[in-house]
Tab-separated table of C-alpha atoms and ligand atoms in Angstrom:
chain	number	residue	atom	x	y	z
N	1	UNK	CA	83.960	103.307	149.725
N	2	UNK	CA	80.680	103.615	151.617
N	3	UNK	CA	80.237	101.304	154.600
N	4	UNK	CA	77.255	99.638	152.857
N	5	UNK	CA	79.341	98.373	149.944
N	6	UNK	CA	79.633	94.611	150.007
N	7	UNK	CA	80.824	92.837	146.897
N	8	UNK	CA	81.089	89.462	148.651
N	9	UNK	CA	78.510	86.941	147.516
N	10	UNK	CA	77.441	84.191	149.912
N	11	UNK	CA	78.150	80.768	148.451
N	12	UNK	CA	76.182	77.526	148.480
N	13	UNK	CA	75.951	74.730	145.911
N	14	UNK	CA	76.097	71.005	145.391
N	15	UNK	CA	78.952	68.512	145.645
N	16	UNK	CA	78.432	65.505	143.388
N	17	UNK	CA	79.720	63.327	140.595
N	18	UNK	CA	78.280	63.688	138.036
N	19	UNK	CA	76.893	67.124	138.705
N	20	UNK	CA	76.699	68.937	135.360
N	21	UNK	CA	73.042	68.083	134.722
N	22	UNK	CA	71.803	68.737	138.267
N	23	UNK	CA	69.092	71.429	137.824
N	24	UNK	CA	68.773	72.591	141.462
N	25	UNK	CA	70.895	75.651	140.598
N	26	UNK	CA	68.095	76.966	138.388
N	27	UNK	CA	65.499	77.078	141.167
N	28	UNK	CA	67.864	78.284	143.913
N	29	UNK	CA	69.262	81.126	141.799
N	30	UNK	CA	65.727	82.104	140.742
N	31	UNK	CA	64.885	82.299	144.452
N	32	UNK	CA	67.959	84.425	145.267
N	33	UNK	CA	67.129	86.825	142.409
N	34	UNK	CA	63.508	87.101	143.501
N	35	UNK	CA	64.517	88.138	147.028
N	36	UNK	CA	67.425	90.327	145.836
N	37	UNK	CA	69.975	88.220	147.721
N	38	UNK	CA	73.657	88.349	146.725
N	39	UNK	CA	73.974	84.569	146.909
N	40	UNK	CA	75.341	82.078	144.359
N	41	UNK	CA	74.647	78.355	143.898
N	42	UNK	CA	77.489	76.375	142.284
N	43	UNK	CA	77.482	72.874	140.778
N	44	UNK	CA	80.846	71.527	141.959
N	45	UNK	CA	82.266	68.272	140.597
N	46	UNK	CA	83.736	66.392	143.581
N	47	UNK	CA	85.179	62.916	142.985
N	48	UNK	CA	84.579	60.324	145.728
N	49	UNK	CA	88.205	60.380	146.964
N	50	UNK	CA	88.125	64.196	147.289
N	51	UNK	CA	85.117	64.644	149.561
N	52	UNK	CA	87.195	65.252	152.722
N	53	UNK	CA	89.191	67.976	150.977
N	54	UNK	CA	86.020	69.482	149.509
N	55	UNK	CA	84.421	69.685	152.974
N	56	UNK	CA	87.600	71.357	154.285
N	57	UNK	CA	87.356	73.753	151.342
N	58	UNK	CA	83.762	74.556	152.223
N	59	UNK	CA	84.885	75.512	155.731
N	60	UNK	CA	87.950	77.430	154.473
N	61	UNK	CA	85.908	79.486	152.011
N	62	UNK	CA	83.175	80.184	154.541
N	63	UNK	CA	80.510	78.772	152.276
N	64	UNK	CA	77.064	78.975	153.874
N	65	UNK	CA	76.182	75.379	153.089
N	66	UNK	CA	76.050	72.691	150.464
N	67	UNK	CA	73.798	70.051	148.924
N	68	UNK	CA	75.135	66.530	148.516
N	69	UNK	CA	74.159	64.253	145.699
N	70	UNK	CA	75.431	60.944	144.300
N	71	UNK	CA	77.813	59.536	145.578
N	72	UNK	CA	78.310	61.668	148.729
N	73	UNK	CA	75.045	61.535	150.735
N	74	UNK	CA	76.238	58.825	153.151
N	75	UNK	CA	79.992	59.460	153.160
N	76	UNK	CA	79.556	63.124	154.145
N	77	UNK	CA	78.368	62.151	157.655
N	78	UNK	CA	82.034	61.698	158.677
N	79	UNK	CA	82.866	65.325	158.051
N	80	UNK	CA	80.071	67.025	159.977
N	81	UNK	CA	79.961	68.435	163.514
N	82	UNK	CA	76.360	67.363	164.027
N	83	UNK	CA	73.658	65.458	162.174
N	84	UNK	CA	69.915	66.085	162.630
N	85	UNK	CA	68.009	63.176	164.190
N	86	UNK	CA	65.965	62.314	161.094
N	87	UNK	CA	69.006	62.383	158.780
N	88	UNK	CA	70.902	60.198	161.281
N	89	UNK	CA	68.066	57.668	161.164
N	90	UNK	CA	68.083	57.641	157.342
N	91	UNK	CA	71.877	57.505	157.344
N	92	UNK	CA	71.982	60.130	154.609
N	93	UNK	CA	72.467	63.895	154.373
N	94	UNK	CA	71.479	65.972	151.341
N	95	UNK	CA	71.960	69.422	152.859
N	96	UNK	CA	74.643	70.925	155.084
N	97	UNK	CA	74.028	74.205	156.866
N	98	UNK	CA	76.243	76.284	159.143
N	99	UNK	CA	75.717	77.370	162.699
N	100	UNK	CA	78.709	79.640	163.249
N	101	UNK	CA	81.720	77.407	162.630
N	102	UNK	CA	79.729	74.211	162.982
N	103	UNK	CA	78.503	72.189	160.002
N	104	UNK	CA	75.137	70.522	160.550
N	105	UNK	CA	73.822	67.689	158.347
N	106	UNK	CA	70.162	67.641	157.358
N	107	UNK	CA	68.003	65.687	154.943
N	108	UNK	CA	65.314	67.741	153.225
N	109	UNK	CA	64.060	65.093	150.730
N	110	UNK	CA	61.424	63.572	153.004
N	111	UNK	CA	60.604	66.960	154.522
N	112	UNK	CA	59.889	68.237	150.998
N	113	UNK	CA	57.514	65.324	150.483
N	114	UNK	CA	55.689	66.058	153.748
N	115	UNK	CA	55.351	69.732	152.857
N	116	UNK	CA	53.871	68.840	149.446
N	117	UNK	CA	51.397	66.565	151.241
N	118	UNK	CA	50.444	69.279	153.734
N	119	UNK	CA	50.477	72.379	151.512
N	120	UNK	CA	49.335	70.990	148.160
N	121	UNK	CA	47.043	68.098	149.172
N	122	UNK	CA	45.998	69.422	152.631
N	123	UNK	CA	46.802	66.029	154.166
N	124	UNK	CA	48.160	65.627	157.691
N	125	UNK	CA	50.360	62.489	157.747
N	126	UNK	CA	49.265	61.690	161.320
N	127	UNK	CA	47.177	58.527	161.531
N	128	UNK	CA	47.484	57.692	157.806
N	129	UNK	CA	48.082	54.251	156.330
N	130	UNK	CA	50.795	54.436	153.697
N	131	UNK	CA	52.208	52.166	150.991
N	132	UNK	CA	55.669	53.034	149.644
N	133	UNK	CA	56.944	51.406	146.433
N	134	UNK	CA	60.750	51.116	146.644
N	135	UNK	CA	63.293	51.067	149.462
N	136	UNK	CA	66.151	53.233	148.142
N	137	UNK	CA	67.265	56.688	149.256
N	138	UNK	CA	64.023	58.475	148.368
N	139	UNK	CA	61.893	55.766	150.040
N	140	UNK	CA	64.029	55.902	153.211
N	141	UNK	CA	63.685	59.673	153.439
N	142	UNK	CA	59.931	59.630	152.840
N	143	UNK	CA	59.308	56.618	155.095
N	144	UNK	CA	61.240	58.046	158.037
N	145	UNK	CA	59.632	61.514	157.808
N	146	UNK	CA	56.117	60.055	157.491
N	147	UNK	CA	56.778	57.856	160.511
N	148	UNK	CA	58.166	60.769	162.545
N	149	UNK	CA	55.055	62.751	161.513
N	150	UNK	CA	52.937	60.041	163.230
N	151	UNK	CA	51.757	58.030	160.214
N	152	UNK	CA	49.945	55.005	161.654
N	153	UNK	CA	51.238	52.251	159.370
N	154	UNK	CA	53.726	51.999	156.503
N	155	UNK	CA	54.090	49.080	154.065
N	156	UNK	CA	57.376	48.944	152.156
N	157	UNK	CA	56.983	47.171	148.810
N	158	UNK	CA	60.292	46.211	147.169
N	159	UNK	CA	61.646	43.588	144.767
N	160	UNK	CA	64.935	43.196	146.701
N	161	UNK	CA	64.069	41.557	150.030
N	162	UNK	CA	66.967	42.788	152.160
N	163	UNK	CA	66.590	46.486	151.321
N	164	UNK	CA	62.830	46.347	151.859
N	165	UNK	CA	63.067	44.477	155.159
N	166	UNK	CA	65.811	46.796	156.424
N	167	UNK	CA	63.673	49.876	155.864
N	168	UNK	CA	60.563	48.327	157.471
N	169	UNK	CA	62.662	47.314	160.504
N	170	UNK	CA	64.312	50.748	160.720
N	171	UNK	CA	60.889	52.401	160.889
N	172	UNK	CA	59.309	49.908	163.315
N	173	UNK	CA	62.244	49.943	165.734
N	174	UNK	CA	62.971	53.683	165.767
N	175	UNK	CA	59.681	55.522	165.320
N	176	UNK	CA	56.146	55.336	166.721
N	177	UNK	CA	54.842	53.973	163.365
N	178	UNK	CA	54.192	50.312	162.568
N	179	UNK	CA	55.832	49.050	159.377
N	180	UNK	CA	55.912	45.843	157.367
N	181	UNK	CA	57.590	44.589	154.223
N	182	UNK	CA	55.825	43.153	151.162
N	183	UNK	CA	57.757	41.418	148.406
N	184	UNK	CA	57.188	42.935	144.968
N	185	UNK	CA	57.185	39.968	142.627
N	186	UNK	CA	54.218	40.683	140.350
N	187	UNK	CA	51.377	43.202	139.969
N	188	UNK	CA	50.975	44.583	143.506
N	189	UNK	CA	47.429	44.898	144.852
N	190	UNK	CA	47.117	48.057	146.962
N	191	UNK	CA	45.324	47.229	150.251
N	192	UNK	CA	41.901	48.891	150.312
N	193	UNK	CA	42.549	50.644	153.652
N	194	UNK	CA	45.507	52.585	152.152
N	195	UNK	CA	45.250	56.388	152.383
N	196	UNK	CA	48.537	57.356	150.706
N	197	UNK	CA	50.373	55.468	147.932
N	198	UNK	CA	53.882	56.618	146.963
N	199	UNK	CA	56.035	55.591	144.014
N	200	UNK	CA	59.550	56.064	145.431
N	201	UNK	CA	61.284	54.024	142.719
N	202	UNK	CA	63.037	55.492	139.687
N	203	UNK	CA	60.419	53.944	137.350
N	204	UNK	CA	59.172	56.613	134.925
N	205	UNK	CA	62.208	58.903	135.147
N	206	UNK	CA	63.345	60.572	131.898
N	207	UNK	CA	64.206	59.153	129.366
N	208	UNK	CA	62.167	56.044	130.298
N	209	UNK	CA	58.989	58.101	130.395
N	210	UNK	CA	56.464	55.412	129.444
N	211	UNK	CA	57.482	53.030	132.263
N	212	UNK	CA	54.940	52.427	135.028
N	213	UNK	CA	55.271	50.477	138.329
N	214	UNK	CA	53.776	46.987	138.115
N	215	UNK	CA	50.518	47.317	140.068
N	216	UNK	CA	46.980	46.038	139.937
N	217	UNK	CA	45.727	49.547	139.077
N	218	UNK	CA	42.107	48.521	139.726
N	219	UNK	CA	42.971	48.435	143.448
N	220	UNK	CA	43.601	52.202	143.499
N	221	UNK	CA	40.476	53.962	144.749
N	222	UNK	CA	39.143	57.517	144.682
N	223	UNK	CA	39.824	58.077	148.382
N	224	UNK	CA	43.601	57.610	147.990
N	225	UNK	CA	46.268	60.273	147.564
N	226	UNK	CA	48.794	58.937	145.056
N	227	UNK	CA	52.276	60.485	144.967
N	228	UNK	CA	55.279	60.131	142.695
N	229	UNK	CA	58.889	61.113	143.400
N	230	UNK	CA	59.686	61.418	139.675
N	231	UNK	CA	60.149	65.124	138.928
N	232	UNK	CA	60.893	64.803	135.214
N	233	UNK	CA	58.440	64.485	133.581
N	234	UNK	CA	56.072	65.338	136.479
N	235	UNK	CA	52.920	63.842	134.907
N	236	UNK	CA	54.019	60.211	134.935
N	237	UNK	CA	51.951	57.316	133.524
N	238	UNK	CA	51.649	56.142	137.180
N	239	UNK	CA	49.933	59.391	138.236
N	240	UNK	CA	47.793	59.450	135.112
N	241	UNK	CA	46.569	55.913	135.831
N	242	UNK	CA	45.810	56.878	139.452
N	243	UNK	CA	43.830	59.920	138.327
N	244	UNK	CA	41.837	57.725	135.948
N	245	UNK	CA	40.817	55.748	139.038
N	246	UNK	CA	39.655	59.001	140.689
N	247	UNK	CA	42.601	59.342	143.106
N	248	UNK	CA	44.260	62.672	143.909
N	249	UNK	CA	47.770	62.966	142.416
N	250	UNK	CA	50.862	64.696	143.834
N	251	UNK	CA	53.877	64.940	141.546
N	252	UNK	CA	57.609	64.759	142.257
N	253	UNK	CA	58.270	68.257	140.953
N	254	UNK	CA	56.460	69.691	143.968
N	255	UNK	CA	58.535	67.536	146.323
N	256	UNK	CA	61.755	68.613	144.584
N	257	UNK	CA	60.869	72.292	144.834
N	258	UNK	CA	59.891	72.010	148.507
N	259	UNK	CA	63.052	70.130	149.488
N	260	UNK	CA	65.003	72.957	147.830
N	261	UNK	CA	62.823	75.580	149.500
N	262	UNK	CA	63.537	74.034	152.914
N	263	UNK	CA	67.306	74.147	152.210
N	264	UNK	CA	66.928	77.765	150.996
N	265	UNK	CA	65.349	78.715	154.339
N	266	UNK	CA	68.012	76.805	156.315
N	267	UNK	CA	70.777	78.669	154.488
N	268	UNK	CA	69.411	82.194	154.059
N	269	UNK	CA	66.926	82.409	156.920
N	270	UNK	CA	64.295	83.686	154.449
N	271	UNK	CA	61.117	81.911	153.361
N	272	UNK	CA	61.742	80.679	149.823
N	273	UNK	CA	59.644	82.088	146.967
N	274	UNK	CA	58.235	78.649	146.184
N	275	UNK	CA	56.143	79.611	143.153
N	276	UNK	CA	59.052	81.353	141.436
N	277	UNK	CA	61.292	78.346	142.091
N	278	UNK	CA	58.606	75.937	140.849
N	279	UNK	CA	58.184	77.922	137.617
N	280	UNK	CA	61.940	78.018	137.017
N	281	UNK	CA	62.299	74.251	137.401
N	282	UNK	CA	59.157	73.437	135.386
N	283	UNK	CA	60.680	75.396	132.475
N	284	UNK	CA	63.813	73.228	132.636
N	285	UNK	CA	61.773	70.020	132.492
N	286	UNK	CA	59.281	71.367	129.902
N	287	UNK	CA	61.260	73.645	127.599
C	301	LIG	P1	67.815	54.231	144.640
C	301	LIG	O1	68.639	53.678	143.534
C	301	LIG	O2	68.408	54.427	145.986
C	301	LIG	O3	66.498	53.308	144.822
C	301	LIG	C1	65.717	52.916	143.733
C	301	LIG	C2	64.550	52.061	144.219
C	301	LIG	O4	63.714	51.791	143.091
C	301	LIG	C3	64.964	50.718	144.781
C	301	LIG	O5	64.097	50.369	145.819
C	301	LIG	C4	64.775	49.775	143.582
C	301	LIG	O6	64.491	48.460	143.980
C	301	LIG	C5	63.547	50.384	142.957
C	301	LIG	N1	63.440	50.069	141.530
C	301	LIG	C6	64.148	50.621	140.509
C	301	LIG	N2	63.755	50.102	139.331
C	301	LIG	C7	62.784	49.194	139.620
C	301	LIG	C8	61.977	48.318	138.823
C	301	LIG	N3	62.093	48.284	137.502
C	301	LIG	N4	61.058	47.537	139.456
C	301	LIG	C9	60.936	47.572	140.806
C	301	LIG	N5	61.681	48.370	141.611
C	301	LIG	C10	62.592	49.180	141.020
C	301	LIG	O7	67.255	55.607	144.069
C	301	LIG	P2	66.686	56.850	144.915
C	301	LIG	O8	65.780	56.336	145.971
C	301	LIG	O9	67.783	57.746	145.284
C	301	LIG	O10	65.841	57.612	143.795
C	301	LIG	C11	64.624	57.074	143.314
C	301	LIG	C12	63.943	58.137	142.467
C	301	LIG	O11	63.565	59.219	143.315
C	301	LIG	C13	64.832	58.739	141.379
C	301	LIG	O12	64.132	58.721	140.177
C	301	LIG	C14	65.045	60.168	141.824
C	301	LIG	O13	65.073	61.058	140.733
C	301	LIG	C15	63.818	60.433	142.669
C	301	LIG	N6	64.013	61.453	143.700
C	301	LIG	C16	63.158	62.510	143.685
C	301	LIG	C17	63.268	63.477	144.650
C	301	LIG	C18	62.332	64.645	144.598
C	301	LIG	O14	62.543	65.583	145.356
C	301	LIG	N7	61.295	64.606	143.763
C	301	LIG	C19	64.295	63.433	145.705
C	301	LIG	C20	65.109	62.246	145.655
C	301	LIG	C21	64.968	61.301	144.670
C	301	LIG	P3	65.638	47.420	144.454
C	301	LIG	O15	65.945	47.751	145.882
C	301	LIG	O16	64.985	46.111	144.283
C	301	LIG	O17	66.798	47.645	143.515
């Protein structure tokens, strides 16, 4: 056997429950193929009570890393050697990478959003005034990363008071950004000084594809960048309404691809072939 022969694939994947319909595999494997990497991405069903054993298994099998999805993003923090500062602030990890024997927790969701803003809309978050609809996991990730990227002010709009207030307080007390909470109890009027408006709720996600956040859409103006986290379908009624008002739209498919591309780079060390990954995922959502 020649010394170059190496039949051992490097392994990454996702731990979740349920995990069968998670499409990240399609874009990651398209990326590995494009770069000729002998890497595999596996969707692994891990029940909540088995996460500790699964993390031990990851170490034992020398896997290069893992994504975490529902219900493991918070629980996994217990099993890591280190957690990146932003992920610690959010209290959630969606990506684990290795540094030698050490497992490091990261969160690439908000980073993916920031990269979409920078690369696709040419917007620097620094100094911007932002409104975020929602206060769940996606909103936390986006809010924290925008604040760490020097956004000037962030308004969290949510129908459940406690969750909304908690996120506004988290941002105000731990980052240089100012944040406030606004109760969402009717059509929300977007303040005219807003630069970036983000739907970080699950409204509009397949199969509920005609649903639209309850807003006074006349308050959206042409100077705003309007973003959605919904990747499927990417052209949501929310973004269509914003475009009708002349605003620039950024869809959730871009964010999803970039958060995967950032994990790809963390794991393999190579820049991800973003366009190939985007095409692969778009085909899944638009067969
Ligand atoms: P969570 O369940 O943690 O949070 C959902 C949020 O949406 C809550 O703030 C909830 O409000 C709000 N919400 C839901 N329905 C309504 C409604 N009818 N009216 C008003 N508010 C509503 O979910 P996640 O944050 O994890 O995910 C949200 C979306 O983000 C999902 O669709 C997911 O697919 C997407 N996502 C996209 C990513 C990407 O890369 N593109 C990455 C991660 C997530 P309340 O607190 O009052 O319940």
